Each structure stands twice: as structure tokens, then as C-alpha cells.
JSON list of C-alpha atoms in Angstrom, two decimals:
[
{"chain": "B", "resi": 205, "resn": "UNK", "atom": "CA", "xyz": [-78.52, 35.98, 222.65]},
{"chain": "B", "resi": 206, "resn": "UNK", "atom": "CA", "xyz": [-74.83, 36.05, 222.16]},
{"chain": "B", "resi": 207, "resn": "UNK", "atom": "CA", "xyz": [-73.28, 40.09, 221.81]},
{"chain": "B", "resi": 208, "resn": "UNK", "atom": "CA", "xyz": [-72.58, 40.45, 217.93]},
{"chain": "B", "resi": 209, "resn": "UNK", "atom": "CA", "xyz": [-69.96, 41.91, 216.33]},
{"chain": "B", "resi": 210, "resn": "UNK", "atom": "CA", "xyz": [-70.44, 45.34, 213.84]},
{"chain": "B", "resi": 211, "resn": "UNK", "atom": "CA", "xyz": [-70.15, 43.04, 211.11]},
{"chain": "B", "resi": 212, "resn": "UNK", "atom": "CA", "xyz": [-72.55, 40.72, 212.25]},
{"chain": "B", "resi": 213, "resn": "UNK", "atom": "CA", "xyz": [-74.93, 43.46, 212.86]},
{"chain": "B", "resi": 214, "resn": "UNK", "atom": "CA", "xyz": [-73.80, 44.71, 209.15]},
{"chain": "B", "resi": 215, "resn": "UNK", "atom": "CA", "xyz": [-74.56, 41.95, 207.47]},
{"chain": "B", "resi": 216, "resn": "UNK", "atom": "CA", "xyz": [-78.37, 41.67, 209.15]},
{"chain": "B", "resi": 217, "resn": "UNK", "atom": "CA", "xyz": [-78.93, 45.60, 208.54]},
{"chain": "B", "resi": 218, "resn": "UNK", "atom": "CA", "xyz": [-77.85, 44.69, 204.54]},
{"chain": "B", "resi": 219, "resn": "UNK", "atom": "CA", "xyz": [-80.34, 41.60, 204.79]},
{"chain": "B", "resi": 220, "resn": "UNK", "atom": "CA", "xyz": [-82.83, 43.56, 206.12]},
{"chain": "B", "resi": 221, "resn": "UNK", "atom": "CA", "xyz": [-82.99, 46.24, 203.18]},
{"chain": "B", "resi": 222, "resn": "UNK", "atom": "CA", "xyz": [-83.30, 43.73, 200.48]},
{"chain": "B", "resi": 223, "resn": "UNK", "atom": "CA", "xyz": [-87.06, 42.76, 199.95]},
{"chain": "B", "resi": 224, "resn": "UNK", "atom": "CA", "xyz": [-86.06, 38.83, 199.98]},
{"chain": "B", "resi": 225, "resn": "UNK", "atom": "CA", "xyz": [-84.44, 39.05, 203.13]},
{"chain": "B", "resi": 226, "resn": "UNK", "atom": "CA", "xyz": [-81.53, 36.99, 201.72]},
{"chain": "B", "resi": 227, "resn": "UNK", "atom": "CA", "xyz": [-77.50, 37.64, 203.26]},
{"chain": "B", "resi": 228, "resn": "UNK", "atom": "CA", "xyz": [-76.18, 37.58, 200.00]},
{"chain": "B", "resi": 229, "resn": "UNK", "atom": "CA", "xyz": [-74.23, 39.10, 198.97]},
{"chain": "B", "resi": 230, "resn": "UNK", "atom": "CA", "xyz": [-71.59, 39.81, 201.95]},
{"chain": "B", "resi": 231, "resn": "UNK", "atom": "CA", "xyz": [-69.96, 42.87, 202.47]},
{"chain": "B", "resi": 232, "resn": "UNK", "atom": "CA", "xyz": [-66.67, 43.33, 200.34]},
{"chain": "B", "resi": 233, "resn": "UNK", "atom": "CA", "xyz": [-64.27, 43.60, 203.10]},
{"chain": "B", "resi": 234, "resn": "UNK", "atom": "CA", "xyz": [-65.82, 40.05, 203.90]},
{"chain": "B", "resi": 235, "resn": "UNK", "atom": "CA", "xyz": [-63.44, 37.01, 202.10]},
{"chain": "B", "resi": 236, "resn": "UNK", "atom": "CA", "xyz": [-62.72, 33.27, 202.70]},
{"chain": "B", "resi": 237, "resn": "UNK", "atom": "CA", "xyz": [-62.24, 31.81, 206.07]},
{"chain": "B", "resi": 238, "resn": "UNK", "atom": "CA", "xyz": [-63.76, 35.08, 207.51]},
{"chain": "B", "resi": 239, "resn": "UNK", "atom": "CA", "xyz": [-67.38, 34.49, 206.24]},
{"chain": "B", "resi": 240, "resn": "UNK", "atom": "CA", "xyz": [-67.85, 31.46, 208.04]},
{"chain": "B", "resi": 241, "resn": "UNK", "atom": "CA", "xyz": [-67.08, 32.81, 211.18]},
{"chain": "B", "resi": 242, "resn": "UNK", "atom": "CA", "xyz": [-69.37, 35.84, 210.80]},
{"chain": "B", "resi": 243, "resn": "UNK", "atom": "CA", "xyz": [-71.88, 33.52, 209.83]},
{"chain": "B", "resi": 244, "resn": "UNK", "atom": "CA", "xyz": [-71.86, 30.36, 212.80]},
{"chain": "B", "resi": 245, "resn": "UNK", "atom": "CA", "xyz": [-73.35, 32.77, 215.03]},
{"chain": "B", "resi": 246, "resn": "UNK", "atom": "CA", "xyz": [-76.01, 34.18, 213.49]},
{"chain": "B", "resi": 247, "resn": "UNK", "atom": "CA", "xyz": [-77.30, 30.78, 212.17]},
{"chain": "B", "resi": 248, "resn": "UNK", "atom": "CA", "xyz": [-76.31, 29.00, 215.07]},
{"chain": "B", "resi": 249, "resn": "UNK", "atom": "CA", "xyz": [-78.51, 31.75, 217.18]},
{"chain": "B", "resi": 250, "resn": "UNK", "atom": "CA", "xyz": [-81.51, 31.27, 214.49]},
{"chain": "B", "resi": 251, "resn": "UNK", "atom": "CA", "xyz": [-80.88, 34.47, 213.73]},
{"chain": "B", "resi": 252, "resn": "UNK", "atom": "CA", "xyz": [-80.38, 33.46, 209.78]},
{"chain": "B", "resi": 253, "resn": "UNK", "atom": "CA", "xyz": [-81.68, 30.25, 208.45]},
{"chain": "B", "resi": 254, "resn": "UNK", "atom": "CA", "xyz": [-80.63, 28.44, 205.00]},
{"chain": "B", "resi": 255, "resn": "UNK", "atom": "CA", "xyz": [-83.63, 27.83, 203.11]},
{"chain": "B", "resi": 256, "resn": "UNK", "atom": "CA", "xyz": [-84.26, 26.55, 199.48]},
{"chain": "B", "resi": 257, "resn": "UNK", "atom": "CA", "xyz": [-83.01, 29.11, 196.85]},
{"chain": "B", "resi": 258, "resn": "UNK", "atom": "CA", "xyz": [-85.41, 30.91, 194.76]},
{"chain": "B", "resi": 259, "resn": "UNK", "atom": "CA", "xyz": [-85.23, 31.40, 190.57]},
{"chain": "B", "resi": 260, "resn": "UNK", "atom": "CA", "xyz": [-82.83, 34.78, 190.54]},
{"chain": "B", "resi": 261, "resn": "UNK", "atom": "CA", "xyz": [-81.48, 34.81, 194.02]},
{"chain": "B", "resi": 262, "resn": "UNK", "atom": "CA", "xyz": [-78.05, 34.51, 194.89]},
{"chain": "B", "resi": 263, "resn": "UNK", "atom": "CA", "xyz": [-76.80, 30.80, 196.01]},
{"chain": "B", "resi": 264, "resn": "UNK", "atom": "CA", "xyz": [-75.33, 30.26, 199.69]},
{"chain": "B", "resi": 265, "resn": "UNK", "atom": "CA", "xyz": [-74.05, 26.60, 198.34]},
{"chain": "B", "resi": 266, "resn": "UNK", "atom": "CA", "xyz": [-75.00, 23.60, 196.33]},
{"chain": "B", "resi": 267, "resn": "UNK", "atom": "CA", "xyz": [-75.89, 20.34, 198.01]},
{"chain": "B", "resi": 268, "resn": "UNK", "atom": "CA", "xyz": [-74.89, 17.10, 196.64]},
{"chain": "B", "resi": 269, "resn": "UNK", "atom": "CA", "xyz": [-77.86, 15.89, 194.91]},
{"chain": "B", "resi": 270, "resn": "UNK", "atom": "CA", "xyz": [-77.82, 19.56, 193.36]},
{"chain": "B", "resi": 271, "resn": "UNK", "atom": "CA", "xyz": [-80.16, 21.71, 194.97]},
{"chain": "B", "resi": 272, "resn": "UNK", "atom": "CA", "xyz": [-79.55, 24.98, 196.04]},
{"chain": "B", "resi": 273, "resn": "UNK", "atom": "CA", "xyz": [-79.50, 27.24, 199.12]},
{"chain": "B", "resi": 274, "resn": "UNK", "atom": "CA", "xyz": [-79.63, 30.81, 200.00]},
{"chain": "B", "resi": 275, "resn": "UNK", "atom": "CA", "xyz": [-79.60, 32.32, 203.77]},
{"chain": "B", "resi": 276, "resn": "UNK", "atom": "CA", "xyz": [-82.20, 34.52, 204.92]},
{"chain": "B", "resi": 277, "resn": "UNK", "atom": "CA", "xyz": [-83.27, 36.63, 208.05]},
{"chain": "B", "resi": 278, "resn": "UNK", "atom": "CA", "xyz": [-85.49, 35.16, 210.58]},
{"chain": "B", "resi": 279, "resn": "UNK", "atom": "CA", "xyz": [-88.51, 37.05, 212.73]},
{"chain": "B", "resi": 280, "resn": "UNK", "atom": "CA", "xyz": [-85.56, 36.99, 214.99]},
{"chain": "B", "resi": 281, "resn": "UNK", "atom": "CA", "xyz": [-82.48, 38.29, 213.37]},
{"chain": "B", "resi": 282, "resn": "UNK", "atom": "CA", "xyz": [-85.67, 41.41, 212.12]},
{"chain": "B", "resi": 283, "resn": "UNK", "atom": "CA", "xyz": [-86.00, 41.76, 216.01]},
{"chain": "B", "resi": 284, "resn": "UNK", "atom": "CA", "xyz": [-82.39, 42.20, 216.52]},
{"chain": "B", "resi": 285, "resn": "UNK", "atom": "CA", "xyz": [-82.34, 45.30, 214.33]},
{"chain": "B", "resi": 286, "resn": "UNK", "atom": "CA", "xyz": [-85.91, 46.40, 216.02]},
{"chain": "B", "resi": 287, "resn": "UNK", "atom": "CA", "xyz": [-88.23, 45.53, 212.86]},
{"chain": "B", "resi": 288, "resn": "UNK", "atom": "CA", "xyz": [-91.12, 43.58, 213.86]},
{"chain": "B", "resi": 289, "resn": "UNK", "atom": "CA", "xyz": [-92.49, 41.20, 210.73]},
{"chain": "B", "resi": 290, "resn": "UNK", "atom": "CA", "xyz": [-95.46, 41.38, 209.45]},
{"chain": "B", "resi": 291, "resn": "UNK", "atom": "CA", "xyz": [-97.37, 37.97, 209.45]},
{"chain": "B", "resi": 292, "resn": "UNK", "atom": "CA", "xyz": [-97.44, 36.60, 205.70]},
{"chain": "B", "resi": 293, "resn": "UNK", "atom": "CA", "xyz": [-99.83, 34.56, 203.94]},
{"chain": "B", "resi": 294, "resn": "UNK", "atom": "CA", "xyz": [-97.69, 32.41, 202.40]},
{"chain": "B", "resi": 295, "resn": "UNK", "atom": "CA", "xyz": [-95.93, 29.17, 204.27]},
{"chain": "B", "resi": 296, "resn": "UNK", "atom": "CA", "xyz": [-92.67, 29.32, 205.56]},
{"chain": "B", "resi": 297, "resn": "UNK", "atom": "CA", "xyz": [-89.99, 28.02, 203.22]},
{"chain": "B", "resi": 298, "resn": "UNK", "atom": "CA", "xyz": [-88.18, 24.64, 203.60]},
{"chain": "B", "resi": 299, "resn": "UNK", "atom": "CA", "xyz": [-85.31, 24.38, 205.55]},
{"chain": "B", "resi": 300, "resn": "UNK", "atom": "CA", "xyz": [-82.46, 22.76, 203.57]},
{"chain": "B", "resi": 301, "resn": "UNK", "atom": "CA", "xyz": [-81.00, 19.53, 204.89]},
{"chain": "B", "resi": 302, "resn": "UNK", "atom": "CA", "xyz": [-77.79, 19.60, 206.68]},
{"chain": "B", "resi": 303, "resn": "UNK", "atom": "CA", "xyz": [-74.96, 18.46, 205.05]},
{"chain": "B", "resi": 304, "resn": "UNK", "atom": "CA", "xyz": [-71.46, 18.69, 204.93]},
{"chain": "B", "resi": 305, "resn": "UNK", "atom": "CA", "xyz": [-70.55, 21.99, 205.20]},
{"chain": "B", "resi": 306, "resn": "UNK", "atom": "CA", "xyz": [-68.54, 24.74, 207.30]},
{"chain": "B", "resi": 307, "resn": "UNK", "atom": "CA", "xyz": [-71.59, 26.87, 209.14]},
{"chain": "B", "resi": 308, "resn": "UNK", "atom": "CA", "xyz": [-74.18, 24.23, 210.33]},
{"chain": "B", "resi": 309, "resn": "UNK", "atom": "CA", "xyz": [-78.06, 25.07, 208.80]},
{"chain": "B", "resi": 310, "resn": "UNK", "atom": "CA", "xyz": [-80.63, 25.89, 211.44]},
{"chain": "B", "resi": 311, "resn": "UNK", "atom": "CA", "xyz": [-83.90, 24.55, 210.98]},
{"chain": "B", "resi": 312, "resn": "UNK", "atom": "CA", "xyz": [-86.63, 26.80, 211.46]},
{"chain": "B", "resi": 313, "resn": "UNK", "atom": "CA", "xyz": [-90.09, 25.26, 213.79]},
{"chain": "B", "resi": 314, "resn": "UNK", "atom": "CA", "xyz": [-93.26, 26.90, 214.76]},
{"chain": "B", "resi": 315, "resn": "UNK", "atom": "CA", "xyz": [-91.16, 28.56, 217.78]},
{"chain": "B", "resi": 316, "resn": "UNK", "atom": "CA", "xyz": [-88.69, 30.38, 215.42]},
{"chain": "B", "resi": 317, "resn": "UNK", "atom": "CA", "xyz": [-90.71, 31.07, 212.41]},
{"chain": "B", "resi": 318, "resn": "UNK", "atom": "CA", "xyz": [-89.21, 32.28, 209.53]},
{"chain": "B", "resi": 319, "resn": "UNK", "atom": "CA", "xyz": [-89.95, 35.73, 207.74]},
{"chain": "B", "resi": 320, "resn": "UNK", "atom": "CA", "xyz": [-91.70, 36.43, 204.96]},
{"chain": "B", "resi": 321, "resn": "UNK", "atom": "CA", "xyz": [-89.59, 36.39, 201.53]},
{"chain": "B", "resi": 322, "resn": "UNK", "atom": "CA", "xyz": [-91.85, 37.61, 199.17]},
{"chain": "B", "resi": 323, "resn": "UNK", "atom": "CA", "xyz": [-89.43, 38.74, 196.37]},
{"chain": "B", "resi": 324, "resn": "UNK", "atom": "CA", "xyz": [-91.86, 41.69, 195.03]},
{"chain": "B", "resi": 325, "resn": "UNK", "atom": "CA", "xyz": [-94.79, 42.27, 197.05]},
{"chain": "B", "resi": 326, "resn": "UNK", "atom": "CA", "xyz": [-92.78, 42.26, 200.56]},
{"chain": "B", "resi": 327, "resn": "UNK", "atom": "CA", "xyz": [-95.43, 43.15, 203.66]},
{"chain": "B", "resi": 328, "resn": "UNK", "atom": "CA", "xyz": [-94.51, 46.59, 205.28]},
{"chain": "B", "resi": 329, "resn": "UNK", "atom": "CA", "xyz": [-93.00, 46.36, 208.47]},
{"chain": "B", "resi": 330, "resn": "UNK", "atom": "CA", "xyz": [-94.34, 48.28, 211.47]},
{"chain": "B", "resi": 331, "resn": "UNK", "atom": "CA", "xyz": [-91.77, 49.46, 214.35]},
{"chain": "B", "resi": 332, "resn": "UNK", "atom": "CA", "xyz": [-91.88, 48.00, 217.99]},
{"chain": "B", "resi": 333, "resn": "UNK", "atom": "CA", "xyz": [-92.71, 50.22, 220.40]},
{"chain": "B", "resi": 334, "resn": "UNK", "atom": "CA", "xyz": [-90.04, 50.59, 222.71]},
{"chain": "B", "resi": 335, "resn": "UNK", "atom": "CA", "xyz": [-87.41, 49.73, 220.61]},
{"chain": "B", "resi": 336, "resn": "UNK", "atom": "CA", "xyz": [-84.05, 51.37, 219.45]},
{"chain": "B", "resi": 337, "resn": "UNK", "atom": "CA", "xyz": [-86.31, 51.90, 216.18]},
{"chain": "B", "resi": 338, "resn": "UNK", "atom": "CA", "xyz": [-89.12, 53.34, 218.01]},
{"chain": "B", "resi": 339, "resn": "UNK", "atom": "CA", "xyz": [-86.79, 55.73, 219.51]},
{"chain": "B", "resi": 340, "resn": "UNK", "atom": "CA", "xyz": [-85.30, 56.79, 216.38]},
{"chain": "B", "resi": 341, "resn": "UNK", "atom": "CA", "xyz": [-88.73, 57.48, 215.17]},
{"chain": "B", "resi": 342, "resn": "UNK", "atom": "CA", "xyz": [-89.45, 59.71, 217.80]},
{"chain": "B", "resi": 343, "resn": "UNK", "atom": "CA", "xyz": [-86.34, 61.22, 217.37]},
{"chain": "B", "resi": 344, "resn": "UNK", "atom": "CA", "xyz": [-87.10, 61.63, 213.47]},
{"chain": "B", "resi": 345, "resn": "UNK", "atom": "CA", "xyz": [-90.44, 63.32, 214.25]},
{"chain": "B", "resi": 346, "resn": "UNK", "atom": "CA", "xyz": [-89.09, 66.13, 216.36]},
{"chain": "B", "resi": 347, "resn": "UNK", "atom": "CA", "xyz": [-89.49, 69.97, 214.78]},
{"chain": "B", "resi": 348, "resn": "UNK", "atom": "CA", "xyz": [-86.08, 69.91, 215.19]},
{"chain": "B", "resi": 349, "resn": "UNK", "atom": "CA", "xyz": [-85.20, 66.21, 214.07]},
{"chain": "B", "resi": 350, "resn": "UNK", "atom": "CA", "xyz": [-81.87, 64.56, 214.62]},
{"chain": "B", "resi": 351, "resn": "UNK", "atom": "CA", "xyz": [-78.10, 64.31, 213.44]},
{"chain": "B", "resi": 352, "resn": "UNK", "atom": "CA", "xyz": [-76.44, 61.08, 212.85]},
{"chain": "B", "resi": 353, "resn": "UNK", "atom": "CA", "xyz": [-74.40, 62.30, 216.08]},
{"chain": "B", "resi": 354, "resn": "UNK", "atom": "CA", "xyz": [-77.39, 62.45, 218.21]},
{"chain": "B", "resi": 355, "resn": "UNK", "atom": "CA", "xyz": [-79.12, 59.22, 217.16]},
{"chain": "B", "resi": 356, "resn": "UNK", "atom": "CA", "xyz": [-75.79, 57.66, 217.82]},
{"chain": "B", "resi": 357, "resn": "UNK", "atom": "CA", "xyz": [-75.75, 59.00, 220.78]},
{"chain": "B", "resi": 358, "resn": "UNK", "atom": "CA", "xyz": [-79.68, 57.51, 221.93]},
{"chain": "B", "resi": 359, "resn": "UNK", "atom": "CA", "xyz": [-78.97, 54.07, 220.31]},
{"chain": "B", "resi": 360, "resn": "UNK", "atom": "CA", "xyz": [-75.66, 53.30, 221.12]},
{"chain": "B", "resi": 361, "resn": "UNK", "atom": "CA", "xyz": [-75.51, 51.92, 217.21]},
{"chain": "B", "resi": 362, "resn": "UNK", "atom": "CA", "xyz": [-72.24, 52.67, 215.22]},
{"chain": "B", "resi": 363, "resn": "UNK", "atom": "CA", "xyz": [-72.62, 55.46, 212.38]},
{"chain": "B", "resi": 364, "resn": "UNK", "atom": "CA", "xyz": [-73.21, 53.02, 209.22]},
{"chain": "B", "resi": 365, "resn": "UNK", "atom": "CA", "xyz": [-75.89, 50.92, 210.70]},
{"chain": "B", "resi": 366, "resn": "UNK", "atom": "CA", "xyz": [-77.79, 54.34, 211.85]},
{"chain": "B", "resi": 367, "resn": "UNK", "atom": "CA", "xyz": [-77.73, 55.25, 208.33]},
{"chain": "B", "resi": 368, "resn": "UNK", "atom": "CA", "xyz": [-78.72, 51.70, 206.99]},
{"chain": "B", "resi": 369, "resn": "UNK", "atom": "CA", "xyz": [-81.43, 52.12, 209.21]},
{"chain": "B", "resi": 370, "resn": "UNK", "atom": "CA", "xyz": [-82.89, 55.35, 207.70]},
{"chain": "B", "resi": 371, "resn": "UNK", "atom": "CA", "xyz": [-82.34, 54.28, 204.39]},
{"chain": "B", "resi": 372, "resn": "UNK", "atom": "CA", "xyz": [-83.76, 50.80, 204.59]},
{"chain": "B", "resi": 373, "resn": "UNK", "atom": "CA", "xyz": [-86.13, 50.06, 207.64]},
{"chain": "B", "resi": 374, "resn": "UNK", "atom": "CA", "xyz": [-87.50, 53.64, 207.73]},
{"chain": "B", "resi": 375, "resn": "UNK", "atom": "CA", "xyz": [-88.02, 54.38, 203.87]},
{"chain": "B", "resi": 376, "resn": "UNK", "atom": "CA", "xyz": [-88.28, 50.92, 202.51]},
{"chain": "B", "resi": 377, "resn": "UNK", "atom": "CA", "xyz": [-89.53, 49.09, 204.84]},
{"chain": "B", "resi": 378, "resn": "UNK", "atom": "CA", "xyz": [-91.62, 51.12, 206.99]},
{"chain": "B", "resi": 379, "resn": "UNK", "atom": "CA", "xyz": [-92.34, 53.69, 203.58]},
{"chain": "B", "resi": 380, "resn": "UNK", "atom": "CA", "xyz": [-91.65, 56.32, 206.03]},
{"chain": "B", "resi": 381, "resn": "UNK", "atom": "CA", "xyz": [-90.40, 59.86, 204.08]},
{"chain": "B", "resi": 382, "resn": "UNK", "atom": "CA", "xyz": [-86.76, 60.60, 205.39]},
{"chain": "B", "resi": 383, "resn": "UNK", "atom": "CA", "xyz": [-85.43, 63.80, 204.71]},
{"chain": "B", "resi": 384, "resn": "UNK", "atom": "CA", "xyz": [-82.41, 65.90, 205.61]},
{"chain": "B", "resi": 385, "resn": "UNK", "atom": "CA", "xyz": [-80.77, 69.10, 205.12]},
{"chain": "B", "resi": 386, "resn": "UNK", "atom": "CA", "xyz": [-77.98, 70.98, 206.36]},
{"chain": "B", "resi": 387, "resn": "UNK", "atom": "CA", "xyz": [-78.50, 73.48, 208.99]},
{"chain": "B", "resi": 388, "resn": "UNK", "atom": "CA", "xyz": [-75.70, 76.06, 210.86]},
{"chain": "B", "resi": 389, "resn": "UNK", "atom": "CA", "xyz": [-74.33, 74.94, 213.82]},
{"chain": "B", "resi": 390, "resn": "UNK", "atom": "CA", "xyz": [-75.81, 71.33, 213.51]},
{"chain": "B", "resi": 391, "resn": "UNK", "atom": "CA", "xyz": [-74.51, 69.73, 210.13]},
{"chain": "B", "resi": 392, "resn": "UNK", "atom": "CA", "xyz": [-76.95, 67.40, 208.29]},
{"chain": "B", "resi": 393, "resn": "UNK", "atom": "CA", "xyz": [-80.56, 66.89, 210.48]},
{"chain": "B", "resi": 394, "resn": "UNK", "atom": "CA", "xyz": [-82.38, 64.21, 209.95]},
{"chain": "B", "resi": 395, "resn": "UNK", "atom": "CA", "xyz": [-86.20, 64.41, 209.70]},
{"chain": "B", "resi": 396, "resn": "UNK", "atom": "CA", "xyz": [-89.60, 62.54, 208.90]},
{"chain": "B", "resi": 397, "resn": "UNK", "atom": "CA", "xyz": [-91.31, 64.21, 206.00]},
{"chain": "B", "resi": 398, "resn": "UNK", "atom": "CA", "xyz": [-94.91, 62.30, 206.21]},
{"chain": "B", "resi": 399, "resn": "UNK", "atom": "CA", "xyz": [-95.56, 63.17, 210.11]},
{"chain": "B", "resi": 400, "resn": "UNK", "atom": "CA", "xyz": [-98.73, 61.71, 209.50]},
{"chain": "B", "resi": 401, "resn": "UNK", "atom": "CA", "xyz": [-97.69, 58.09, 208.56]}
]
């Protein structure tokens, strides 16, 4: 698995809080030529995967006989971040067919399944155990809880994808109840509300 970049891990962490799993749309600060290259490795690594688009769902591109695509996370680019899938009922979506295009599509096979999409009704995620998420947990369940400082500090993650991961694969997808307040001496501490979920 090739090292990515704090973008690349941005733009997975974004995915990864939207219940359709989709990359779009990119960060801002992302334009033209640079997309592309953000992009090659994480499809390239089957870490995204361009799939059919779905009614309301923003469009990766349009293919010459007029169909649609939209990129999406796979089990794998979930793993990256340390959320394991949960299995879904419903089949995997198409893969679109390559065409001519700057970021080659990765076809997804039994070995590299892709994860679920379900737009409303998206399964809840449970953490790895021994995973950077796992740890964060632990962290998060401590009487005295953690600062972004601290988890920073455990993970080794950079300050906005330790907050993307409290507010989207803790509450949303895990439905875990993160709260903070500000306490002397420590600034803002980080704790799980529901200690029994």
C-alpha cells in the first residue's frame, strides 16, 4: 500500500462521512490538473472504485454512450481510515467500463469487494480492534478522555482528520455520543457520552 498524502487521506476521511460513500465533492483547495493526481493513487490502489452513478449523486464523468459515474470508497480505502464495513445485503454495484479518461477505473472482484452504498439506510460500522480507531476509542472512554493534542499524539494522524474522525466515524458511523468541554489546564477534552455502546 503506497504512503498517502494528507490530502489523499482527506479526501477518504470526507468519503467516509457521507452515507453513499461517494468522493464527491473534492475539497476546495482541490482544482484542475491537481485532482487527477490525488486521485491515480487511490483508484489505482483499489482504494476508490468508479461505479455507476445513482439518481441525486454527484457525477465523476460522463462516458460516451452517456452514462454516468461517481467514485466511491472500497472495504479497503474504509480500512485505511480503520472502519471495518459491515457486510450488506445488497450486490455490489457495477464497475463502469474504462474509457478514455485521465485516472484509470479500477474494477472491483470478489477479492476487493466494494462497500455498501446504501444512500439512506447505511449499515453501522463497528471499529477494528487494534486499530488507530480502536485506540481512539479507548482513549475516548477514559474518565479523563482526550484532547485533540493527545490523540494526535497516539495516532500519529494530522489535527483535521482526528476531528473528521470524531465527527464522522465515531458519531455517524459508529452512533457513538462524542462530547467535549473545556477544562483548566487541558483546553477542549474529548469524551464518549454512551460508555455503554
Amino acid at each position: 500500500m503506497p504512503k498517502l498524502t494528507d490530502t489523499q487521506l482527506m479526501v477518504l476521511s470526507a468519503a467516509s462521512q457521507r452515507t453513499t460513500l461517494n468522493l464527491l465533492p473534492m475539497p476546495n483547495h482541490l482544482k484542475g490538473g491537481a485532482i487527477p493526481k490525488v486521485l491515480h493513487v487511490l483508484l489505482t490502489s483499489g482504494l476508490v472504485v468508479e461505479v455507476e452513478a445513482v439518481e441525486d449523486e454527484p457525477v465523476w464523468r460522463r462516458m460516451d454512450d452517456g452514462r454516468e459515474t461517481r467514485l466511491i470508497l472500497t472495504n479497503d480505502g474504509l480500512a485505511v481510515l480503520g472502519i471495518e464495513p459491515s457486510p450488506s445485503p445488497d450486490a455490489a454495484p457495477q464497475a463502469a467500463d474504462s474509457g478514455e479518461t485521465e485516472v484509470s477505473a479500477v474494477v472491483p472482484t470478489a477479492d476487493a469487494p466494494v462497500a455498501p452504498t446504501g444512500a439512506v439506510s447505511a449499515p453501522v460500522r463497528k471499529a477494528r480492534e487494534g486499530t488507530k480507531q480502536a485506540a481512539l476509542i479507548a482513549m475516548l472512554r477514559r474518565p479523563d478522555g482526550a484532547t485533540i493534542a493527545e490523540i494526535i499524539e497516539a495516532t500519529g494522524w494530522q489535527s483535521h482528520t482526528v476531528r473528521g474522525a470524531l465527527a464522522g466515524a465515531l458519531k455517524k458511523k459508529l452512533g457513538l455520543d462524542v462530547v467535549s468541554a473545556k477544562e483548566d489546564g487541558r483546553g477542549r477534552v474529548y469524551r464518549i457520552g454512551n460508555l455503554e455502546a
